[in-house]
Amino acid sequence: MDELSKRAMSLWPDLAGQMGMAPGAVQVAPLARRQDARVDMVALLLRDASGRDLVLKLQDRPKDAEEFAEAMQGHMRSFEAFSEGVPELLAVDFDAQACVMEWVAGDPLATVLQEAPVETHPGIMRQAGAWLGQFHRATLGEPRVFQPKYTMDYLRDVVDEVKSGKRDVAEKRKFLSCAEGFLARQHLYEGRRTQAAQTHGDLHMRNLLMGEQVKGIDFSAARVVPVGHDIARLLSDYAILRARHDDIRPGEVVPVEVRDAFFDGYGLVRPDDPSVQLLLRHRVLAEWWGLPALGSERSVAQERRWLGIAPLVEKVFPEA
């Protein structure tokens, strides 16, 4: 057991007390470990004397009390609204950034897709879309007119930083061509209606567990925003890491068969929703500028993402 796991277990007696449990003897097994320049986190699988399985998670870095509190609030609100699709949060230590939740059987969507033949991806993504549609319906906000200016103004700031040299990106000329071409099409998304709902906030493929029931984990917010935010996060992650890029039509982000299956499951909006259309393409650019420009400075995971982004942008921005 590494030092962070030992620290996590030192918090167990107090967390168990919050749950009305005597700490007792528990069986402990590693579940997840992430340690990189930004994040230091451990998740442990605990089995108590009754045979119940729990997850103890400790996030040592980043240390951000407000962000952690928002994540816990997002999780609790999500469980209250959609308990069949969200594991119950049982105890929280806000100072240590630790929590205990019920363990649910299932493999991350990323793992399921990696091990499945690509021909089965549409069916799997239909299940993912169905979970997200249920979550958004359970936390539904008002329909609203989509306002792309906020996203596009931020992108303009990024473009200015790249031009001035304040921000470095891989394949700078290509990035600027894609970004400026996208900015020129802002009018296509203006004045159109979309739907709002509570956001998951970090809906990548490892935060959906696929089992007898699909479950969402690691919520990071409780804000009500256009549904395209969650959809774009999940579909762009799929496009970068799991899609067969030869199957993507010019101008699209994911293969049409996968896109249509996902939205058949989702059901709340269609692929032509303006928040989906804009945020999905913006997300590809955000993933691009979020990586170190030099390959020598990228982690293994970051290099894997770059190797997915580089061919994808040729499809998403064919005119660049």
PDB file of C-alpha atoms in Angstrom:
ATOM      1  CA  MET A   1       0.000   0.000   0.000  1.00  0.00           C
ATOM      2  CA  ASP A   2       1.517   3.347  -1.054  1.00  0.00           C
ATOM      3  CA  GLU A   3       1.612   6.449   1.145  1.00  0.00           C
ATOM      4  CA  LEU A   4      -1.530   8.047  -0.299  1.00  0.00           C
ATOM      5  CA  SER A   5      -3.473   4.822   0.215  1.00  0.00           C
ATOM      6  CA  LYS A   6      -2.273   4.703   3.817  1.00  0.00           C
ATOM      7  CA  ARG A   7      -3.436   8.291   4.311  1.00  0.00           C
ATOM      8  CA  ALA A   8      -6.806   7.393   2.819  1.00  0.00           C
ATOM      9  CA  MET A   9      -7.198   4.495   5.242  1.00  0.00           C
ATOM     10  CA  SER A  10      -6.256   6.741   8.175  1.00  0.00           C
ATOM     11  CA  LEU A  11      -9.410   8.738   7.355  1.00  0.00           C
ATOM     12  CA  TRP A  12     -11.635   5.661   7.343  1.00  0.00           C
ATOM     13  CA  PRO A  13     -12.590   5.651  11.064  1.00  0.00           C
ATOM     14  CA  ASP A  14     -14.027   9.186  10.886  1.00  0.00           C
ATOM     15  CA  LEU A  15     -15.757   8.522   7.573  1.00  0.00           C
ATOM     16  CA  ALA A  16     -17.221   5.282   8.926  1.00  0.00           C
ATOM     17  CA  GLY A  17     -18.493   7.254  11.923  1.00  0.00           C
ATOM     18  CA  GLN A  18     -20.368   9.608   9.575  1.00  0.00           C
ATOM     19  CA  MET A  19     -22.096   6.526   8.177  1.00  0.00           C
ATOM     20  CA  GLY A  20     -23.036   5.270  11.656  1.00  0.00           C
ATOM     21  CA  MET A  21     -20.620   2.363  11.316  1.00  0.00           C
ATOM     22  CA  ALA A  22     -17.943   1.049  13.614  1.00  0.00           C
ATOM     23  CA  PRO A  23     -14.736   1.086  11.535  1.00  0.00           C
ATOM     24  CA  GLY A  24     -14.038  -2.564  12.232  1.00  0.00           C
ATOM     25  CA  ALA A  25     -11.862  -4.666   9.993  1.00  0.00           C
ATOM     26  CA  VAL A  26     -12.284  -4.133   6.262  1.00  0.00           C
ATOM     27  CA  GLN A  27     -10.695  -5.851   3.321  1.00  0.00           C
ATOM     28  CA  VAL A  28      -8.876  -3.323   1.157  1.00  0.00           C
ATOM     29  CA  ALA A  29      -7.964  -3.575  -2.529  1.00  0.00           C
ATOM     30  CA  PRO A  30      -6.626  -0.936  -4.966  1.00  0.00           C
ATOM     31  CA  LEU A  31      -9.216   0.336  -7.405  1.00  0.00           C
ATOM     32  CA  ALA A  32      -7.672   3.348  -9.175  1.00  0.00           C
ATOM     33  CA  ARG A  33      -4.529   5.451  -8.895  1.00  0.00           C
ATOM     34  CA  ARG A  34      -3.718   8.628 -10.802  1.00  0.00           C
ATOM     35  CA  GLN A  35      -0.531  10.570 -10.275  1.00  0.00           C
ATOM     36  CA  ASP A  36       0.597  13.199 -12.761  1.00  0.00           C
ATOM     37  CA  ALA A  37       1.575  16.851 -12.871  1.00  0.00           C
ATOM     38  CA  ARG A  38      -1.957  17.993 -12.007  1.00  0.00           C
ATOM     39  CA  VAL A  39      -3.667  15.166 -10.130  1.00  0.00           C
ATOM     40  CA  ASP A  40      -2.731  12.870  -7.250  1.00  0.00           C
ATOM     41  CA  MET A  41      -5.679  10.624  -6.398  1.00  0.00           C
ATOM     42  CA  VAL A  42      -6.334   7.161  -5.061  1.00  0.00           C
ATOM     43  CA  ALA A  43      -9.514   5.072  -4.931  1.00  0.00           C
ATOM     44  CA  LEU A  44      -9.719   1.966  -2.749  1.00  0.00           C
ATOM     45  CA  LEU A  45     -12.292  -0.820  -2.716  1.00  0.00           C
ATOM     46  CA  LEU A  46     -13.379  -1.678   0.835  1.00  0.00           C
ATOM     47  CA  ARG A  47     -15.423  -4.701   1.877  1.00  0.00           C
ATOM     48  CA  ASP A  48     -16.902  -4.551   5.358  1.00  0.00           C
ATOM     49  CA  ALA A  49     -17.810  -7.446   7.638  1.00  0.00           C
ATOM     50  CA  SER A  50     -21.322  -7.676   6.168  1.00  0.00           C
ATOM     51  CA  GLY A  51     -19.908  -8.158   2.663  1.00  0.00           C
ATOM     52  CA  ARG A  52     -20.912  -4.684   1.464  1.00  0.00           C
ATOM     53  CA  ASP A  53     -18.504  -3.070  -1.014  1.00  0.00           C
ATOM     54  CA  LEU A  54     -17.604   0.603  -0.724  1.00  0.00           C
ATOM     55  CA  VAL A  55     -15.250   2.988  -2.524  1.00  0.00           C
ATOM     56  CA  LEU A  56     -12.960   5.269  -0.533  1.00  0.00           C
ATOM     57  CA  LYS A  57     -11.483   8.063  -2.627  1.00  0.00           C
ATOM     58  CA  LEU A  58      -8.836  10.595  -1.585  1.00  0.00           C
ATOM     59  CA  GLN A  59      -7.763  13.477  -3.813  1.00  0.00           C
ATOM     60  CA  ASP A  60      -4.523  15.004  -2.577  1.00  0.00           C
ATOM     61  CA  ARG A  61      -4.027  17.241  -5.624  1.00  0.00           C
ATOM     62  CA  PRO A  62      -5.318  19.618  -6.869  1.00  0.00           C
ATOM     63  CA  LYS A  63      -6.104  21.134  -3.495  1.00  0.00           C
ATOM     64  CA  ASP A  64      -9.161  23.290  -4.104  1.00  0.00           C
ATOM     65  CA  ALA A  65     -11.763  23.361  -1.341  1.00  0.00           C
ATOM     66  CA  GLU A  66     -14.362  25.197  -3.407  1.00  0.00           C
ATOM     67  CA  GLU A  67     -13.998  22.912  -6.405  1.00  0.00           C
ATOM     68  CA  PHE A  68     -14.166  19.796  -4.231  1.00  0.00           C
ATOM     69  CA  ALA A  69     -17.281  21.075  -2.443  1.00  0.00           C
ATOM     70  CA  GLU A  70     -18.949  21.789  -5.791  1.00  0.00           C
ATOM     71  CA  ALA A  71     -18.129  18.271  -6.964  1.00  0.00           C
ATOM     72  CA  MET A  72     -19.655  16.731  -3.847  1.00  0.00           C
ATOM     73  CA  GLN A  73     -22.717  18.946  -4.183  1.00  0.00           C
ATOM     74  CA  GLY A  74     -23.054  17.953  -7.834  1.00  0.00           C
ATOM     75  CA  HIS A  75     -22.880  14.286  -6.891  1.00  0.00           C
ATOM     76  CA  MET A  76     -25.461  14.615  -4.123  1.00  0.00           C
ATOM     77  CA  ARG A  77     -27.899  16.564  -6.277  1.00  0.00           C
ATOM     78  CA  SER A  78     -27.457  14.069  -9.083  1.00  0.00           C
ATOM     79  CA  PHE A  79     -28.210  11.146  -6.761  1.00  0.00           C
ATOM     80  CA  GLU A  80     -31.294  12.896  -5.396  1.00  0.00           C
ATOM     81  CA  ALA A  81     -32.613  13.434  -8.914  1.00  0.00           C
ATOM     82  CA  PHE A  82     -31.483  10.170 -10.544  1.00  0.00           C
ATOM     83  CA  SER A  83     -30.695   7.599  -7.857  1.00  0.00           C
ATOM     84  CA  GLU A  84     -30.910   4.632 -10.241  1.00  0.00           C
ATOM     85  CA  GLY A  85     -28.085   6.064 -12.340  1.00  0.00           C
ATOM     86  CA  VAL A  86     -25.751   7.476  -9.669  1.00  0.00           C
ATOM     87  CA  PRO A  87     -24.020   5.656  -6.763  1.00  0.00           C
ATOM     88  CA  GLU A  88     -24.907   6.978  -3.340  1.00  0.00           C
ATOM     89  CA  LEU A  89     -22.425   9.285  -1.629  1.00  0.00           C
ATOM     90  CA  LEU A  90     -22.190   8.078   1.978  1.00  0.00           C
ATOM     91  CA  ALA A  91     -19.579  10.236   3.741  1.00  0.00           C
ATOM     92  CA  VAL A  92     -17.367  13.240   2.970  1.00  0.00           C
ATOM     93  CA  ASP A  93     -14.285  14.806   4.559  1.00  0.00           C
ATOM     94  CA  PHE A  94     -14.171  18.247   2.944  1.00  0.00           C
ATOM     95  CA  ASP A  95     -10.846  19.252   4.536  1.00  0.00           C
ATOM     96  CA  ALA A  96      -8.999  16.138   3.349  1.00  0.00           C
ATOM     97  CA  GLN A  97     -10.886  15.980   0.028  1.00  0.00           C
ATOM     98  CA  ALA A  98     -11.993  12.422   0.680  1.00  0.00           C
ATOM     99  CA  CYS A  99     -15.303  10.618   0.306  1.00  0.00           C
ATOM    100  CA  VAL A 100     -16.945   7.211   0.544  1.00  0.00           C
ATOM    101  CA  MET A 101     -19.613   6.016  -1.876  1.00  0.00           C
ATOM    102  CA  GLU A 102     -21.307   2.770  -2.690  1.00  0.00           C
ATOM    103  CA  TRP A 103     -19.414   0.524  -5.113  1.00  0.00           C
ATOM    104  CA  VAL A 104     -21.211  -0.416  -8.308  1.00  0.00           C
ATOM    105  CA  ALA A 105     -20.368  -3.279 -10.645  1.00  0.00           C
ATOM    106  CA  GLY A 106     -19.293  -2.301 -14.120  1.00  0.00           C
ATOM    107  CA  ASP A 107     -16.374  -1.370 -16.327  1.00  0.00           C
ATOM    108  CA  PRO A 108     -15.610   2.148 -17.565  1.00  0.00           C
ATOM    109  CA  LEU A 109     -17.065   2.942 -20.975  1.00  0.00           C
ATOM    110  CA  ALA A 110     -13.495   3.479 -22.211  1.00  0.00           C
ATOM    111  CA  THR A 111     -12.556  -0.108 -21.319  1.00  0.00           C
ATOM    112  CA  VAL A 112     -15.742  -1.609 -22.745  1.00  0.00           C
ATOM    113  CA  LEU A 113     -15.208   0.170 -26.078  1.00  0.00           C
ATOM    114  CA  GLN A 114     -11.521  -0.729 -26.210  1.00  0.00           C
ATOM    115  CA  GLU A 115     -12.316  -4.423 -25.843  1.00  0.00           C
ATOM    116  CA  ALA A 116     -15.341  -4.449 -28.167  1.00  0.00           C
ATOM    117  CA  PRO A 117     -15.311  -4.840 -31.980  1.00  0.00           C
ATOM    118  CA  VAL A 118     -15.778  -1.445 -33.601  1.00  0.00           C
ATOM    119  CA  GLU A 119     -18.965  -2.723 -35.268  1.00  0.00           C
ATOM    120  CA  THR A 120     -20.573  -2.921 -31.809  1.00  0.00           C
ATOM    121  CA  HIS A 121     -19.690   0.642 -30.817  1.00  0.00           C
ATOM    122  CA  PRO A 122     -23.018   2.155 -31.948  1.00  0.00           C
ATOM    123  CA  GLY A 123     -24.970  -0.118 -29.607  1.00  0.00           C
ATOM    124  CA  ILE A 124     -22.672   0.630 -26.690  1.00  0.00           C
ATOM    125  CA  MET A 125     -22.865   4.366 -27.313  1.00  0.00           C
ATOM    126  CA  ARG A 126     -26.657   4.124 -27.500  1.00  0.00           C
ATOM    127  CA  GLN A 127     -26.554   2.875 -23.892  1.00  0.00           C
ATOM    128  CA  ALA A 128     -24.312   5.778 -22.913  1.00  0.00           C
ATOM    129  CA  GLY A 129     -26.669   8.208 -24.632  1.00  0.00           C
ATOM    130  CA  ALA A 130     -29.655   6.697 -22.827  1.00  0.00           C
ATOM    131  CA  TRP A 131     -27.977   7.248 -19.432  1.00  0.00           C
ATOM    132  CA  LEU A 132     -27.202  10.876 -20.272  1.00  0.00           C
ATOM    133  CA  GLY A 133     -30.724  11.477 -21.562  1.00  0.00           C
ATOM    134  CA  GLN A 134     -32.182  10.116 -18.322  1.00  0.00           C
ATOM    135  CA  PHE A 135     -29.796  12.206 -16.237  1.00  0.00           C
ATOM    136  CA  HIS A 136     -30.624  15.400 -18.121  1.00  0.00           C
ATOM    137  CA  ARG A 137     -34.374  14.747 -17.953  1.00  0.00           C
ATOM    138  CA  ALA A 138     -34.087  14.240 -14.197  1.00  0.00           C
ATOM    139  CA  THR A 139     -32.293  17.593 -13.787  1.00  0.00           C
ATOM    140  CA  LEU A 140     -34.020  19.504 -16.584  1.00  0.00           C
ATOM    141  CA  GLY A 141     -33.801  23.270 -16.856  1.00  0.00           C
ATOM    142  CA  GLU A 142     -35.623  25.616 -19.201  1.00  0.00           C
ATOM    143  CA  PRO A 143     -35.252  25.698 -22.978  1.00  0.00           C
ATOM    144  CA  ARG A 144     -33.165  28.717 -23.925  1.00  0.00           C
ATOM    145  CA  VAL A 145     -31.715  30.558 -26.886  1.00  0.00           C
ATOM    146  CA  PHE A 146     -28.148  29.347 -27.303  1.00  0.00           C
ATOM    147  CA  GLN A 147     -25.553  32.112 -27.046  1.00  0.00           C
ATOM    148  CA  PRO A 148     -22.281  31.044 -28.664  1.00  0.00           C
ATOM    149  CA  LYS A 149     -20.551  34.353 -27.937  1.00  0.00           C
ATOM    150  CA  TYR A 150     -19.234  33.223 -24.546  1.00  0.00           C
ATOM    151  CA  THR A 151     -17.486  30.156 -25.975  1.00  0.00           C
ATOM    152  CA  MET A 152     -16.301  31.960 -29.072  1.00  0.00           C
ATOM    153  CA  ASP A 153     -14.971  34.973 -27.155  1.00  0.00           C
ATOM    154  CA  TYR A 154     -12.874  32.621 -25.046  1.00  0.00           C
ATOM    155  CA  LEU A 155     -11.585  30.941 -28.203  1.00  0.00           C
ATOM    156  CA  ARG A 156     -10.654  34.369 -29.608  1.00  0.00           C
ATOM    157  CA  ASP A 157      -8.594  35.015 -26.468  1.00  0.00           C
ATOM    158  CA  VAL A 158      -6.796  31.693 -26.985  1.00  0.00           C
ATOM    159  CA  VAL A 159      -6.131  32.527 -30.643  1.00  0.00           C
ATOM    160  CA  ASP A 160      -4.684  35.920 -29.627  1.00  0.00           C
ATOM    161  CA  GLU A 161      -2.418  34.229 -27.070  1.00  0.00           C
ATOM    162  CA  VAL A 162      -1.176  31.758 -29.673  1.00  0.00           C
ATOM    163  CA  LYS A 163      -0.474  34.549 -32.167  1.00  0.00           C
ATOM    164  CA  SER A 164       1.377  36.631 -29.568  1.00  0.00           C
ATOM    165  CA  GLY A 165       3.450  33.693 -28.359  1.00  0.00           C
ATOM    166  CA  LYS A 166       1.950  33.696 -24.849  1.00  0.00           C
ATOM    167  CA  ARG A 167       0.527  30.230 -25.522  1.00  0.00           C
ATOM    168  CA  ASP A 168       2.289  27.474 -27.456  1.00  0.00           C
ATOM    169  CA  VAL A 169       0.393  24.742 -29.300  1.00  0.00           C
ATOM    170  CA  ALA A 170       1.419  21.852 -31.507  1.00  0.00           C
ATOM    171  CA  GLU A 171       1.235  22.634 -35.235  1.00  0.00           C
ATOM    172  CA  LYS A 172       0.575  26.317 -34.588  1.00  0.00           C
ATOM    173  CA  ARG A 173      -0.329  27.313 -38.160  1.00  0.00           C
ATOM    174  CA  LYS A 174      -2.756  24.441 -38.485  1.00  0.00           C
ATOM    175  CA  PHE A 175      -4.364  25.273 -35.155  1.00  0.00           C
ATOM    176  CA  LEU A 176      -4.867  28.920 -36.103  1.00  0.00           C
ATOM    177  CA  SER A 177      -6.332  27.962 -39.462  1.00  0.00           C
ATOM    178  CA  CYS A 178      -8.841  25.585 -37.834  1.00  0.00           C
ATOM    179  CA  ALA A 179      -9.735  27.990 -35.018  1.00  0.00           C
ATOM    180  CA  GLU A 180     -10.162  31.055 -37.212  1.00  0.00           C
ATOM    181  CA  GLY A 181     -12.226  29.139 -39.750  1.00  0.00           C
ATOM    182  CA  PHE A 182     -14.471  27.951 -36.938  1.00  0.00           C
ATOM    183  CA  LEU A 183     -14.814  31.470 -35.501  1.00  0.00           C
ATOM    184  CA  ALA A 184     -15.915  32.728 -38.922  1.00  0.00           C
ATOM    185  CA  ARG A 185     -18.919  30.386 -38.726  1.00  0.00           C
ATOM    186  CA  GLN A 186     -20.221  31.693 -35.398  1.00  0.00           C
ATOM    187  CA  HIS A 187     -23.338  33.053 -37.112  1.00  0.00           C
ATOM    188  CA  LEU A 188     -24.478  29.494 -37.894  1.00  0.00           C
ATOM    189  CA  TYR A 189     -25.178  28.908 -34.197  1.00  0.00           C
ATOM    190  CA  GLU A 190     -26.760  32.255 -33.311  1.00  0.00           C
ATOM    191  CA  GLY A 191     -30.401  32.714 -32.318  1.00  0.00           C
ATOM    192  CA  ARG A 192     -31.302  29.024 -32.121  1.00  0.00           C
ATOM    193  CA  ARG A 193     -32.951  27.224 -29.213  1.00  0.00           C
ATOM    194  CA  THR A 194     -31.356  24.549 -27.110  1.00  0.00           C
ATOM    195  CA  GLN A 195     -32.177  22.730 -23.878  1.00  0.00           C
ATOM    196  CA  ALA A 196     -30.542  23.244 -20.487  1.00  0.00           C
ATOM    197  CA  ALA A 197     -30.023  20.725 -17.682  1.00  0.00           C
ATOM    198  CA  GLN A 198     -27.694  20.141 -14.753  1.00  0.00           C
ATOM    199  CA  THR A 199     -24.238  19.307 -16.053  1.00  0.00           C
ATOM    200  CA  HIS A 200     -22.169  16.317 -15.029  1.00  0.00           C
ATOM    201  CA  GLY A 201     -19.178  18.585 -15.545  1.00  0.00           C
ATOM    202  CA  ASP A 202     -16.535  16.009 -16.483  1.00  0.00           C
ATOM    203  CA  LEU A 203     -18.267  13.378 -18.583  1.00  0.00           C
ATOM    204  CA  HIS A 204     -15.400  11.535 -20.230  1.00  0.00           C
ATOM    205  CA  MET A 205     -15.486   7.802 -20.975  1.00  0.00           C
ATOM    206  CA  ARG A 206     -13.999   6.725 -17.648  1.00  0.00           C
ATOM    207  CA  ASN A 207     -16.776   8.401 -15.710  1.00  0.00           C
ATOM    208  CA  LEU A 208     -19.512   6.125 -17.053  1.00  0.00           C
ATOM    209  CA  LEU A 209     -19.589   2.607 -15.624  1.00  0.00           C
ATOM    210  CA  MET A 210     -21.253   0.049 -17.890  1.00  0.00           C
ATOM    211  CA  GLY A 211     -22.888  -2.848 -16.079  1.00  0.00           C
ATOM    212  CA  GLU A 212     -26.393  -4.199 -15.637  1.00  0.00           C
ATOM    213  CA  GLN A 213     -27.211  -0.564 -14.998  1.00  0.00           C
ATOM    214  CA  VAL A 214     -25.147   2.326 -16.358  1.00  0.00           C
ATOM    215  CA  LYS A 215     -23.872   4.599 -13.576  1.00  0.00           C
ATOM    216  CA  GLY A 216     -22.222   8.007 -13.696  1.00  0.00           C
ATOM    217  CA  ILE A 217     -19.415   8.933 -11.300  1.00  0.00           C
ATOM    218  CA  ASP A 218     -17.055  11.820 -10.498  1.00  0.00           C
ATOM    219  CA  PHE A 219     -19.432  14.722 -11.005  1.00  0.00           C
ATOM    220  CA  SER A 220     -17.702  18.075 -10.885  1.00  0.00           C
ATOM    221  CA  ALA A 221     -20.491  20.659 -10.809  1.00  0.00           C
ATOM    222  CA  ALA A 222     -24.185  21.280 -10.201  1.00  0.00           C
ATOM    223  CA  ARG A 223     -24.709  24.107 -12.698  1.00  0.00           C
ATOM    224  CA  VAL A 224     -27.565  24.209 -15.214  1.00  0.00           C
ATOM    225  CA  VAL A 225     -26.108  24.758 -18.694  1.00  0.00           C
ATOM    226  CA  PRO A 226     -26.899  23.803 -22.312  1.00  0.00           C
ATOM    227  CA  VAL A 227     -26.887  20.013 -22.685  1.00  0.00           C
ATOM    228  CA  GLY A 228     -24.246  20.243 -25.402  1.00  0.00           C
ATOM    229  CA  HIS A 229     -21.563  20.657 -22.733  1.00  0.00           C
ATOM    230  CA  ASP A 230     -21.885  17.072 -21.470  1.00  0.00           C
ATOM    231  CA  ILE A 231     -22.568  15.639 -24.923  1.00  0.00           C
ATOM    232  CA  ALA A 232     -19.508  17.341 -26.398  1.00  0.00           C
ATOM    233  CA  ARG A 233     -17.246  16.148 -23.575  1.00  0.00           C
ATOM    234  CA  LEU A 234     -18.273  12.522 -24.011  1.00  0.00           C
ATOM    235  CA  LEU A 235     -18.423  12.347 -27.811  1.00  0.00           C
ATOM    236  CA  SER A 236     -15.131  14.194 -28.311  1.00  0.00           C
ATOM    237  CA  ASP A 237     -13.432  11.803 -25.884  1.00  0.00           C
ATOM    238  CA  TYR A 238     -14.806   8.899 -27.923  1.00  0.00           C
ATOM    239  CA  ALA A 239     -13.742  10.514 -31.203  1.00  0.00           C
ATOM    240  CA  ILE A 240     -10.186  11.089 -29.995  1.00  0.00           C
ATOM    241  CA  LEU A 241      -9.497   7.775 -28.304  1.00  0.00           C
ATOM    242  CA  ARG A 242     -11.871   5.109 -29.647  1.00  0.00           C
ATOM    243  CA  ALA A 243     -13.345   6.084 -33.026  1.00  0.00           C
ATOM    244  CA  ARG A 244     -12.036   4.679 -36.279  1.00  0.00           C
ATOM    245  CA  HIS A 245     -11.144   7.940 -37.983  1.00  0.00           C
ATOM    246  CA  ASP A 246     -11.527   6.528 -41.474  1.00  0.00           C
ATOM    247  CA  ASP A 247     -15.251   6.154 -40.683  1.00  0.00           C
ATOM    248  CA  ILE A 248     -15.720   9.872 -39.909  1.00  0.00           C
ATOM    249  CA  ARG A 249     -17.155  11.977 -42.732  1.00  0.00           C
ATOM    250  CA  PRO A 250     -15.563  15.372 -43.488  1.00  0.00           C
ATOM    251  CA  GLY A 251     -17.087  18.012 -41.228  1.00  0.00           C
ATOM    252  CA  GLU A 252     -18.253  15.482 -38.625  1.00  0.00           C
ATOM    253  CA  VAL A 253     -16.643  14.653 -35.263  1.00  0.00           C
ATOM    254  CA  VAL A 254     -17.785  11.043 -34.788  1.00  0.00           C
ATOM    255  CA  PRO A 255     -18.848   8.353 -37.255  1.00  0.00           C
ATOM    256  CA  VAL A 256     -22.456   8.977 -38.310  1.00  0.00           C
ATOM    257  CA  GLU A 257     -23.542   5.498 -37.195  1.00  0.00           C
ATOM    258  CA  VAL A 258     -22.201   6.126 -33.692  1.00  0.00           C
ATOM    259  CA  ARG A 259     -23.628   9.652 -33.602  1.00  0.00           C
ATOM    260  CA  ASP A 260     -27.109   8.526 -34.631  1.00  0.00           C
ATOM    261  CA  ALA A 261     -27.122   5.605 -32.171  1.00  0.00           C
ATOM    262  CA  PHE A 262     -26.028   7.881 -29.331  1.00  0.00           C
ATOM    263  CA  PHE A 263     -28.801  10.394 -30.027  1.00  0.00           C
ATOM    264  CA  ASP A 264     -31.380   7.646 -30.475  1.00  0.00           C
ATOM    265  CA  GLY A 265     -30.566   6.634 -26.908  1.00  0.00           C
ATOM    266  CA  TYR A 266     -30.325  10.222 -25.669  1.00  0.00           C
ATOM    267  CA  GLY A 267     -33.604  11.447 -27.138  1.00  0.00           C
ATOM    268  CA  LEU A 268     -33.736  14.928 -25.595  1.00  0.00           C
ATOM    269  CA  VAL A 269     -32.168  16.862 -28.486  1.00  0.00           C
ATOM    270  CA  ARG A 270     -30.933  15.828 -31.915  1.00  0.00           C
ATOM    271  CA  PRO A 271     -27.430  16.099 -33.429  1.00  0.00           C
ATOM    272  CA  ASP A 272     -28.310  19.422 -35.095  1.00  0.00           C
ATOM    273  CA  ASP A 273     -28.863  21.142 -31.719  1.00  0.00           C
ATOM    274  CA  PRO A 274     -26.744  24.342 -31.809  1.00  0.00           C
ATOM    275  CA  SER A 275     -25.072  23.716 -28.439  1.00  0.00           C
ATOM    276  CA  VAL A 276     -24.064  20.227 -29.604  1.00  0.00           C
ATOM    277  CA  GLN A 277     -22.814  21.429 -32.970  1.00  0.00           C
ATOM    278  CA  LEU A 278     -20.697  24.274 -31.611  1.00  0.00           C
ATOM    279  CA  LEU A 279     -19.426  22.757 -28.369  1.00  0.00           C
ATOM    280  CA  LEU A 280     -18.460  19.449 -29.968  1.00  0.00           C
ATOM    281  CA  ARG A 281     -16.156  21.215 -32.426  1.00  0.00           C
ATOM    282  CA  HIS A 282     -14.906  23.651 -29.814  1.00  0.00           C
ATOM    283  CA  ARG A 283     -14.048  20.710 -27.562  1.00  0.00           C
ATOM    284  CA  VAL A 284     -11.721  19.269 -30.209  1.00  0.00           C
ATOM    285  CA  LEU A 285      -9.859  22.589 -30.315  1.00  0.00           C
ATOM    286  CA  ALA A 286      -9.786  22.778 -26.493  1.00  0.00           C
ATOM    287  CA  GLU A 287      -8.273  19.296 -26.288  1.00  0.00           C
ATOM    288  CA  TRP A 288      -5.665  20.451 -28.819  1.00  0.00           C
ATOM    289  CA  TRP A 289      -4.570  23.620 -27.027  1.00  0.00           C
ATOM    290  CA  GLY A 290      -4.681  21.819 -23.669  1.00  0.00           C
ATOM    291  CA  LEU A 291      -1.761  19.549 -24.571  1.00  0.00           C
ATOM    292  CA  PRO A 292       1.948  20.464 -24.344  1.00  0.00           C
ATOM    293  CA  ALA A 293       3.190  21.643 -27.723  1.00  0.00           C
ATOM    294  CA  LEU A 294       6.332  19.519 -27.632  1.00  0.00           C
ATOM    295  CA  GLY A 295       6.059  15.742 -27.777  1.00  0.00           C
ATOM    296  CA  SER A 296       8.972  15.454 -25.341  1.00  0.00           C
ATOM    297  CA  GLU A 297       6.894  17.256 -22.698  1.00  0.00           C
ATOM    298  CA  ARG A 298       3.791  15.071 -23.014  1.00  0.00           C
ATOM    299  CA  SER A 299       2.987  12.203 -20.702  1.00  0.00           C
ATOM    300  CA  VAL A 300       2.102   8.834 -22.195  1.00  0.00           C
ATOM    301  CA  ALA A 301      -1.611   9.637 -21.790  1.00  0.00           C
ATOM    302  CA  GLN A 302      -1.177  13.070 -23.363  1.00  0.00           C
ATOM    303  CA  GLU A 303       0.732  11.625 -26.316  1.00  0.00           C
ATOM    304  CA  ARG A 304      -2.067   9.087 -26.814  1.00  0.00           C
ATOM    305  CA  ARG A 305      -4.566  11.935 -26.975  1.00  0.00           C
ATOM    306  CA  TRP A 306      -2.428  13.867 -29.438  1.00  0.00           C
ATOM    307  CA  LEU A 307      -2.199  10.839 -31.714  1.00  0.00           C
ATOM    308  CA  GLY A 308      -6.007  10.826 -31.713  1.00  0.00           C
ATOM    309  CA  ILE A 309      -6.421  14.565 -32.187  1.00  0.00           C
ATOM    310  CA  ALA A 310      -3.996  14.999 -35.101  1.00  0.00           C
ATOM    311  CA  PRO A 311      -5.947  12.842 -37.607  1.00  0.00           C
ATOM    312  CA  LEU A 312      -9.310  13.892 -36.169  1.00  0.00           C
ATOM    313  CA  VAL A 313      -8.865  17.594 -36.964  1.00  0.00           C
ATOM    314  CA  GLU A 314      -8.429  16.707 -40.641  1.00  0.00           C
ATOM    315  CA  LYS A 315     -11.994  15.392 -40.526  1.00  0.00           C
ATOM    316  CA  VAL A 316     -13.559  18.032 -38.270  1.00  0.00           C
ATOM    317  CA  PHE A 317     -12.027  21.025 -40.069  1.00  0.00           C
ATOM    318  CA  PRO A 318     -11.514  19.779 -43.650  1.00  0.00           C
ATOM    319  CA  GLU A 319     -11.343  23.301 -45.075  1.00  0.00           C
ATOM    320  CA  ALA A 320      -8.374  24.341 -42.906  1.00  0.00           C
TER     321      ALA A 320
END
